[in-house]
Coordinates of C-alpha atoms and ligand atoms in Angstrom, one line a residue:
X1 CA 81.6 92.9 81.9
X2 CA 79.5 91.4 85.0
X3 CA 78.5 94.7 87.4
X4 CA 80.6 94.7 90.7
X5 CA 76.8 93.7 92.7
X6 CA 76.1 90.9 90.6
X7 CA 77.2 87.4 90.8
X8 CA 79.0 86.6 87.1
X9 CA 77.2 83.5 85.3
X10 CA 78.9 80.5 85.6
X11 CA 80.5 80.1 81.6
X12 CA 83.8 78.1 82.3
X13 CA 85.6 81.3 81.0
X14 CA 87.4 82.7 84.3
X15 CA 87.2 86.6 85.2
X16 CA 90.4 88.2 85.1
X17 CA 92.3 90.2 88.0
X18 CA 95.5 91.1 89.0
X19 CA 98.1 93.8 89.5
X20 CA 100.1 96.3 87.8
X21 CA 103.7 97.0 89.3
X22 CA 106.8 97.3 88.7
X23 CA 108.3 94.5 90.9
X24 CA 105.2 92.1 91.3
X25 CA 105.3 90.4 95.0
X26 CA 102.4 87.9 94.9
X27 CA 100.9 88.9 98.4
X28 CA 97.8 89.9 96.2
X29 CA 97.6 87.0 94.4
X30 CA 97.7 84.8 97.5
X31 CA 94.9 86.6 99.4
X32 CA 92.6 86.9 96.2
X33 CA 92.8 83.4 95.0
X34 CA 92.2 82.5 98.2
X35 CA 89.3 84.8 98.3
X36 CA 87.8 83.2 94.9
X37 CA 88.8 79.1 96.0
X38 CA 86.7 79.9 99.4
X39 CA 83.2 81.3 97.7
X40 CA 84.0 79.3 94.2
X41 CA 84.3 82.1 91.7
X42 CA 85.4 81.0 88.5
X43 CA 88.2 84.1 89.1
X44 CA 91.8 84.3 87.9
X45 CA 94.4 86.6 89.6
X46 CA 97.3 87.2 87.7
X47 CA 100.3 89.5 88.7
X48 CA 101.7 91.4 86.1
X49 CA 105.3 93.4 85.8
X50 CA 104.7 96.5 83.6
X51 CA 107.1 99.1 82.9
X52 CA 104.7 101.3 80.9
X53 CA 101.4 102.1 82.7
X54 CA 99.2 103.5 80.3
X55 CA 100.1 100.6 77.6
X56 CA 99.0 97.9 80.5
X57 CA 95.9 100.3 81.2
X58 CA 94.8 99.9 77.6
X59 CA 95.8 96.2 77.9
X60 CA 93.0 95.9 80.9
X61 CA 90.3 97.9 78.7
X62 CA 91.0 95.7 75.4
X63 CA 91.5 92.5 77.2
X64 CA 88.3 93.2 79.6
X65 CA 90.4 92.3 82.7
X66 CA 87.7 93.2 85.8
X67 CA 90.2 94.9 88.2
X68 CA 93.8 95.8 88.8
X69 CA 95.7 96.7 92.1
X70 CA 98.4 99.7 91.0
X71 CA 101.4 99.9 93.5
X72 CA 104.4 101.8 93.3
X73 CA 105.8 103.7 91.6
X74 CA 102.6 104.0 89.6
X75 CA 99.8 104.8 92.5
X76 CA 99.9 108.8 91.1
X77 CA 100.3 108.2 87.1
X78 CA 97.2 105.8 87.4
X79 CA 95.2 108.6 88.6
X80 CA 95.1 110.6 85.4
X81 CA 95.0 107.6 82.6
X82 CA 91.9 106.1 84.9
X83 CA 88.1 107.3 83.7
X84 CA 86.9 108.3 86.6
X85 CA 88.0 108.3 90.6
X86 CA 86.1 107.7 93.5
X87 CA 86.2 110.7 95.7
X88 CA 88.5 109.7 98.1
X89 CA 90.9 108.7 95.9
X90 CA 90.4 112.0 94.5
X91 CA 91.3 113.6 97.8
X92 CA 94.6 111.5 98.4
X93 CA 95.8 112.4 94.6
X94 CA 96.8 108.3 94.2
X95 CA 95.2 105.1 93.7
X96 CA 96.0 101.3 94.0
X97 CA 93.0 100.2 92.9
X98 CA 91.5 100.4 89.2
X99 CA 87.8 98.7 88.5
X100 CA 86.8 98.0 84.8
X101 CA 83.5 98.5 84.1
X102 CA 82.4 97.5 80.2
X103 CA 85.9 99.6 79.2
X104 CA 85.1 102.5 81.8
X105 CA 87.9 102.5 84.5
X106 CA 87.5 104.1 87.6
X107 CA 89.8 104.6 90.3
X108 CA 89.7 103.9 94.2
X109 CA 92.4 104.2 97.0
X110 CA 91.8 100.9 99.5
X111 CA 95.0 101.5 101.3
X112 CA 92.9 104.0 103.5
X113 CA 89.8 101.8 104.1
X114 CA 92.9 99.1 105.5
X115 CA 94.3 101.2 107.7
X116 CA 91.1 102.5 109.4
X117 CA 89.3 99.6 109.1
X118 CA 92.6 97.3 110.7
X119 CA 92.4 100.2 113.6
X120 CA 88.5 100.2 114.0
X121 CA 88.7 96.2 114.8
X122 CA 90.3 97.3 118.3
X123 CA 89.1 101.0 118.9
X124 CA 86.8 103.5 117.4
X125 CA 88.4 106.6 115.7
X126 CA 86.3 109.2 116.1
X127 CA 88.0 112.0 118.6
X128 CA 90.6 109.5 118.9
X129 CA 94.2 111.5 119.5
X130 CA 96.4 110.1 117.0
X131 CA 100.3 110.1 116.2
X132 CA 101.2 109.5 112.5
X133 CA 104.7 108.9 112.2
X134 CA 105.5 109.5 108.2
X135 CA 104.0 111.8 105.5
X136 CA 105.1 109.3 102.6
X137 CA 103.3 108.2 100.1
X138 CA 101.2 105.5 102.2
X139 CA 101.1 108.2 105.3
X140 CA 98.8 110.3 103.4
X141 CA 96.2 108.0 102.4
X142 CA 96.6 107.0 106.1
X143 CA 95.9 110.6 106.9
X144 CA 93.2 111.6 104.7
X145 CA 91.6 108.0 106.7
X146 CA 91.8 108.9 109.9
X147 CA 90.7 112.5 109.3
X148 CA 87.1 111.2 107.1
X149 CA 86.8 109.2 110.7
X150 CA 87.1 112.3 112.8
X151 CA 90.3 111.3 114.6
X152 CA 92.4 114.3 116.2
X153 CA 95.4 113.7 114.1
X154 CA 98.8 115.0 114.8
X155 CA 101.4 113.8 112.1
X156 CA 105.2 113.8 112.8
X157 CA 108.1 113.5 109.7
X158 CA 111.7 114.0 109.6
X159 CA 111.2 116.2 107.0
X160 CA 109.2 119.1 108.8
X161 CA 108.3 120.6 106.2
X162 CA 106.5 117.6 104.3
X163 CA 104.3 116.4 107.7
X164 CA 103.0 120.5 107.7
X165 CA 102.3 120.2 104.3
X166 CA 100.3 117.1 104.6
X167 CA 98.9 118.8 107.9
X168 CA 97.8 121.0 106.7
X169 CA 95.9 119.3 103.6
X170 CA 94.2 117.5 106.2
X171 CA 93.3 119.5 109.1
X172 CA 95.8 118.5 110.9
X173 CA 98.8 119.5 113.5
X174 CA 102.4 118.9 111.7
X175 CA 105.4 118.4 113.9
X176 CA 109.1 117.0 114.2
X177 CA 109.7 113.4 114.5
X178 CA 111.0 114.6 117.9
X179 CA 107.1 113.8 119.2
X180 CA 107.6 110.2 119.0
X181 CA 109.0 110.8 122.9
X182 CA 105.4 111.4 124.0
X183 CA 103.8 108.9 121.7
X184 CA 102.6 107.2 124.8
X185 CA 100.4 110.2 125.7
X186 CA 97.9 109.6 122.1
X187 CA 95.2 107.0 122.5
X188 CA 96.6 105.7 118.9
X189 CA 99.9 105.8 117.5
X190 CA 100.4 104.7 113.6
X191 CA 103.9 104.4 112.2
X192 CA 103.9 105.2 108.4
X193 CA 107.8 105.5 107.7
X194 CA 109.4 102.7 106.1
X195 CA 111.6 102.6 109.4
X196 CA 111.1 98.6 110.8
X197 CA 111.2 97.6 107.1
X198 CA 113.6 93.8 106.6
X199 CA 115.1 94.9 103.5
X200 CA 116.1 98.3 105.4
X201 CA 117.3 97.9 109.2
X202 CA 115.6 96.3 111.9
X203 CA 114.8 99.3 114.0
X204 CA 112.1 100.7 116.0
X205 CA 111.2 104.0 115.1
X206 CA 109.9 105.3 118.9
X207 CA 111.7 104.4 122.2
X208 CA 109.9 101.0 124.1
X209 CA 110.0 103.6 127.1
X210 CA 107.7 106.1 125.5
X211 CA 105.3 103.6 124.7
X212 CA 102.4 103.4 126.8
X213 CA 99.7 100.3 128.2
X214 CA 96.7 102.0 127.7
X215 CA 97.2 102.7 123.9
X216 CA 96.8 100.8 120.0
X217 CA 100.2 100.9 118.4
X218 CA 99.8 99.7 114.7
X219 CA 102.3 99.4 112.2
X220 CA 102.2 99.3 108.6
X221 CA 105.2 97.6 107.9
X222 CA 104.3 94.3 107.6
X223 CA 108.0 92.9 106.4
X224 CA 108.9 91.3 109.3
X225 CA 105.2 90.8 110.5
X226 CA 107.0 91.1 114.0
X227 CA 108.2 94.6 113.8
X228 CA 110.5 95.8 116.3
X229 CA 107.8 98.8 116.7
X230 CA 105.3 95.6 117.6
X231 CA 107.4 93.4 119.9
X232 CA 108.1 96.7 121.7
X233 CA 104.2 97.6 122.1
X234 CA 103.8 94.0 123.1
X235 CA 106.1 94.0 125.2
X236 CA 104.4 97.3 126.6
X237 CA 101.1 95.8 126.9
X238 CA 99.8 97.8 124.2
X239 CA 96.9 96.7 122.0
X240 CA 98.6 96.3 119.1
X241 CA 97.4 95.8 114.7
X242 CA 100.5 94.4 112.8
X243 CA 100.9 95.8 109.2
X244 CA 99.4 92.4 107.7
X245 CA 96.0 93.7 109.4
X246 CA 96.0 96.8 107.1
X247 CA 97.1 94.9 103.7
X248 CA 94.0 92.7 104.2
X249 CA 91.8 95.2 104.8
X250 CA 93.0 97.1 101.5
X251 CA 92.8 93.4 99.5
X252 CA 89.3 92.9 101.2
X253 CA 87.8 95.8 100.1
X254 CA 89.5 95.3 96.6
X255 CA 87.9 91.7 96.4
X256 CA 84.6 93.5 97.4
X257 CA 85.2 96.0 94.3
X258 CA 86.0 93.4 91.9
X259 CA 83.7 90.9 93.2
X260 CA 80.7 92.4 94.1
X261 CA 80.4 89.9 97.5
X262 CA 81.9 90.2 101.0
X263 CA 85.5 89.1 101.0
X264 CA 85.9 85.8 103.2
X265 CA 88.7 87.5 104.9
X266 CA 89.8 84.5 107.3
X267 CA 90.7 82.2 104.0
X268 CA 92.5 85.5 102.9
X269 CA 94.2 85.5 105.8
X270 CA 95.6 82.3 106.2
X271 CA 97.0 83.1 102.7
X272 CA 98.9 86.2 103.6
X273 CA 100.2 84.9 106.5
X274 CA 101.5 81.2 105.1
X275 CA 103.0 83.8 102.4
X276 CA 104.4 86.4 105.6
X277 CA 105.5 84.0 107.6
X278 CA 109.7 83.0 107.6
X279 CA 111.0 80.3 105.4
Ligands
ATR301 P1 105.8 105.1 101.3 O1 105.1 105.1 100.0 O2 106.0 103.7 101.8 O3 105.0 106.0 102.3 P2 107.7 107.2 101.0 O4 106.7 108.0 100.3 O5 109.1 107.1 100.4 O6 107.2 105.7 101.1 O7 107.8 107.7 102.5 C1 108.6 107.1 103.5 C2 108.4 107.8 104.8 O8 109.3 107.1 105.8 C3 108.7 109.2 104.9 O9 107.8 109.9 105.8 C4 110.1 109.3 105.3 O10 110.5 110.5 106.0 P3 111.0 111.8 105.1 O11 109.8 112.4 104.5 O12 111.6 112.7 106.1 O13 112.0 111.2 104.1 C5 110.1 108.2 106.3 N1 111.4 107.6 106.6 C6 112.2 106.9 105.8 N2 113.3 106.5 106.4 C7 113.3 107.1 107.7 C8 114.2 107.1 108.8 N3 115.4 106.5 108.8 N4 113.8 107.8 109.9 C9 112.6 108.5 109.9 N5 111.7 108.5 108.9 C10 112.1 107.8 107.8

């Protein structure tokens, strides 16, 4: 296997990537071909459906595929068939991101690095006061983010009990989704529920009127890429990072990982927005 800092010889055999899930999308495989097509790496990304992790796992090792995204349902399974994990993968207990190395898999969580680094293109974090709404799955790796950047995180949930648990984990203040009326007074708010979502209801899950100017507003749903939450913050005057900004990032780093070369992010851009954008 080529190293993930050195350029792989050119030998008309294409390096293997792809994905692992159980309802495969194609968002990755747009972005990363993309990626590959704009620096000419003989590269191949191939989305795969698995319904048994740790058989496709193997499948990676034997077949010498470089690198696998994992998304769910299998971001917490793939942390214990993996070799090794990166630390802050580690800390978040999931990954979506497995590199093979000669047969040695190890284990990184990019959805983090997104997040912060789609938030860090229009303010720093560091003492930032930030409102996460959602202590799901993707909210914690969110969390765990904005904590390793020094923000002052508050996190709100339906489920009380869950956003203090994850609070907690953190360093971190856990509240009632009742917050979201004073979202307007954190420099950052970050919604993290699936509420916004076009397979679920198009909803807003804080008021327009408790949005404020002088604030970022990012959402990670990027399914509408228009949001209610986003046309509201828009409308608001907010600064605000649509959810496509965050699965970039994540695919960016991924590219870096599997790669070993900056990701040419505009060309992966175009691709996940011709792929975002209505029929
Ligand atoms: P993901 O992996 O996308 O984070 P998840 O782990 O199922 O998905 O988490 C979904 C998040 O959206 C949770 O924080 C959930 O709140 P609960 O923990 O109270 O269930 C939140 N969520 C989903 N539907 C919601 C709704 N209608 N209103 C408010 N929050 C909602």
């Amino acid at each position: 296997m080529t190293s993930p800092t050195s350029q792989p010889p050119r030998t008309g055999v294409p390096t293997l990537c792809g994905s692992l899930s159980l309802h495969a999308v194609g968002l990755g495989a747009a972005m990363h071909t993309a990626g590959y097509r704009a620096l000419g790496l003989e590269f191949v990304y191939v989305p795969f459906t698995v319904t048994k992790l740790a058989h496709a796992l193997t499948g990676v090792r034997a077949l010498g595929i470089r690198g696998v995204g994992v998304s769910m349902p299998y971001k917490i399974e793939a942390t214990e068939l993996v070799d090794a994990l990166d630390p802050m993968a580690r800390r978040i207990g999931a990954i979506n991101t497995v590199v093979n190395d000669g047969g040695r898999l190890t284990g990184y969580n990019t959805d983090w690095i997104g997040a912060v680094t789609a938030l860090e293109e229009v303010t720093a974090l560091g003492g930032a006061r930030v409102l996460l709404l959602g202590a799901g799955g993707a909210a914690r790796a969110i969390a765990h983010g904005l904590r390793e950047r020094g923000a002052e995180l508050t996190i709100a949930n339906r489920d009380l009990a869950k956003a203090r648990a994850l609070a907690g984990e953190v360093g971190a203040r856990g509240v009632w989704l009742d917050e979201t009326k004073r979202a307007g007074s954190y420099d950052v708010l970050v919604n993290a529920t699936s509420v916004g979502m076009s397979d679920v209801k198009a909803a807003s899950p804080v008021a327009e009127s408790a949005i404020a100017a002088d604030q970022v507003v990012m959402d990670i749903v990027y399914k509408p890429i228009e949001t209610e939450l986003v046309q509201a913050a828009r409308r608001r005057g907010a600064r605000v990072v649509h959810g496509g900004r965050m699965l970039l990032h994540q695919a960016a780093h991924q590219f870096e990982l599997y790669c070993g070369q900056p990701a040419p992010l505009e060309a992966m851009d175009a691709a996940l927005h011709a792929q975002l954008a209505p029929a």
